[in-house]
Amino acid sequence: MTQRTGHILAVDDDDRLRDLLKRYLTREGHDVTVAKDAAGARKMMSTMAFDLVILDVMMPGEDGLSLLKYMRDQKSETPVILLTARGLPAERIEGLKLGADDYLPKPFEPEELALRITSVLK
């Protein structure tokens, strides 16, 4: 039996990527909840506790950086890993300055994400 290692909220507007994250990270031993946008993520965060949030930067409506800023303004210490197709150094720096714990450009290898999650959750 796989040992559960943490409850993760994965927020991404891409249905295929959300499904991949849920399936892969569940196989890696995590409990995974998904949201398709920032509004859904806010709702879930108000009713559930998460050990880590994986957050897409570019989403329609409220983007991931705005949601991250909101989380940090609310004094949330939940670790956040940002995922984005925008990989310019200035964009990565912006996310890290807002309080992200790690930043992974898309496309990425699921195994690399799993290793980064393990590192952040230590």
XYZ file of C-alpha atoms in Angstrom:
122
model
C 0.000 0.000 0.000
C 1.305 3.455 -0.922
C 1.886 5.764 2.039
C 0.027 9.077 1.747
C 2.473 11.939 1.886
C 0.415 15.122 1.649
C -2.762 16.778 0.419
C -2.066 18.773 -2.735
C -4.282 21.287 -4.505
C -3.483 21.430 -8.237
C -4.899 24.488 -10.012
C -4.741 24.608 -13.818
C -7.222 25.605 -16.515
C -6.029 22.800 -18.834
C -8.299 19.761 -18.297
C -5.706 17.341 -19.643
C -2.939 18.632 -17.403
C -5.196 18.645 -14.318
C -6.088 15.016 -14.998
C -2.434 14.073 -15.534
C -1.400 15.796 -12.290
C -4.151 14.085 -10.316
C -3.381 10.612 -11.680
C 0.411 10.858 -11.463
C 0.595 12.477 -8.027
C -1.985 10.061 -6.626
C 0.207 7.175 -7.809
C 3.130 8.917 -6.070
C 1.218 8.680 -2.781
C -0.399 12.117 -2.495
C -4.020 13.000 -1.909
C -4.839 15.371 -4.784
C -7.686 17.845 -5.192
C -7.970 19.821 -8.424
C -9.450 23.173 -9.396
C -9.811 24.657 -12.877
C -9.423 28.298 -11.845
C -8.557 30.664 -9.020
C -12.194 31.016 -7.917
C -12.499 27.252 -7.476
C -9.171 27.148 -5.656
C -10.231 29.913 -3.253
C -13.426 28.011 -2.463
C -11.524 24.783 -1.775
C -8.900 26.558 0.340
C -11.664 28.039 2.488
C -12.977 24.583 3.404
C -9.929 22.280 3.233
C -6.337 22.316 4.407
C -3.578 21.619 1.898
C 0.064 20.733 2.419
C 1.044 22.189 -0.967
C -0.520 24.108 -3.864
C 0.565 23.641 -7.478
C -0.525 26.758 -9.295
C -0.649 27.573 -13.003
C 0.395 31.165 -13.603
C -1.578 31.819 -16.806
C -5.292 31.190 -16.249
C -8.303 33.054 -17.586
C -9.832 35.454 -15.092
C -7.660 35.724 -12.005
C -4.146 34.519 -12.762
C -1.966 32.387 -10.532
C 0.277 35.241 -9.402
C -2.740 37.156 -8.133
C -3.961 34.079 -6.261
C -0.492 33.564 -4.779
C -0.416 37.202 -3.635
C -3.853 36.746 -2.042
C -2.656 33.614 -0.229
C 0.404 35.402 1.160
C -1.674 38.486 2.101
C -3.904 36.100 4.092
C -0.749 34.867 5.882
C -0.993 31.424 4.304
C 2.275 29.571 4.734
C 1.182 26.723 2.469
C 4.040 25.983 0.066
C 3.354 26.878 -3.583
C 4.968 25.545 -6.739
C 4.226 27.651 -9.809
C 3.799 26.059 -13.240
C 3.857 28.192 -16.347
C 4.675 28.303 -20.009
C 6.159 31.755 -19.339
C 9.756 30.998 -18.509
C 11.572 34.317 -18.720
C 13.841 34.982 -15.738
C 11.955 38.181 -14.804
C 8.687 36.216 -14.640
C 10.230 33.499 -12.450
C 11.686 36.169 -10.174
C 8.280 37.867 -9.869
C 6.676 34.609 -8.727
C 9.430 33.911 -6.227
C 9.241 37.469 -4.855
C 5.507 36.996 -4.286
C 6.263 33.993 -2.102
C 6.371 30.933 -4.350
C 8.560 28.134 -3.022
C 9.517 26.790 -6.435
C 8.897 27.433 -10.121
C 8.687 24.856 -12.887
C 8.374 25.860 -16.557
C 6.034 23.953 -18.879
C 6.433 21.505 -20.439
C 7.877 19.511 -17.560
C 8.525 15.903 -16.657
C 6.066 14.622 -14.022
C 8.940 12.909 -12.220
C 10.753 16.254 -11.864
C 7.605 17.809 -10.385
C 7.288 14.872 -7.957
C 10.890 15.377 -6.831
C 10.354 19.102 -6.363
C 7.222 18.382 -4.310
C 9.198 16.023 -2.087
C 11.854 18.696 -1.609
C 9.347 21.446 -0.767
C 7.422 19.224 1.671
C 10.553 18.291 3.688
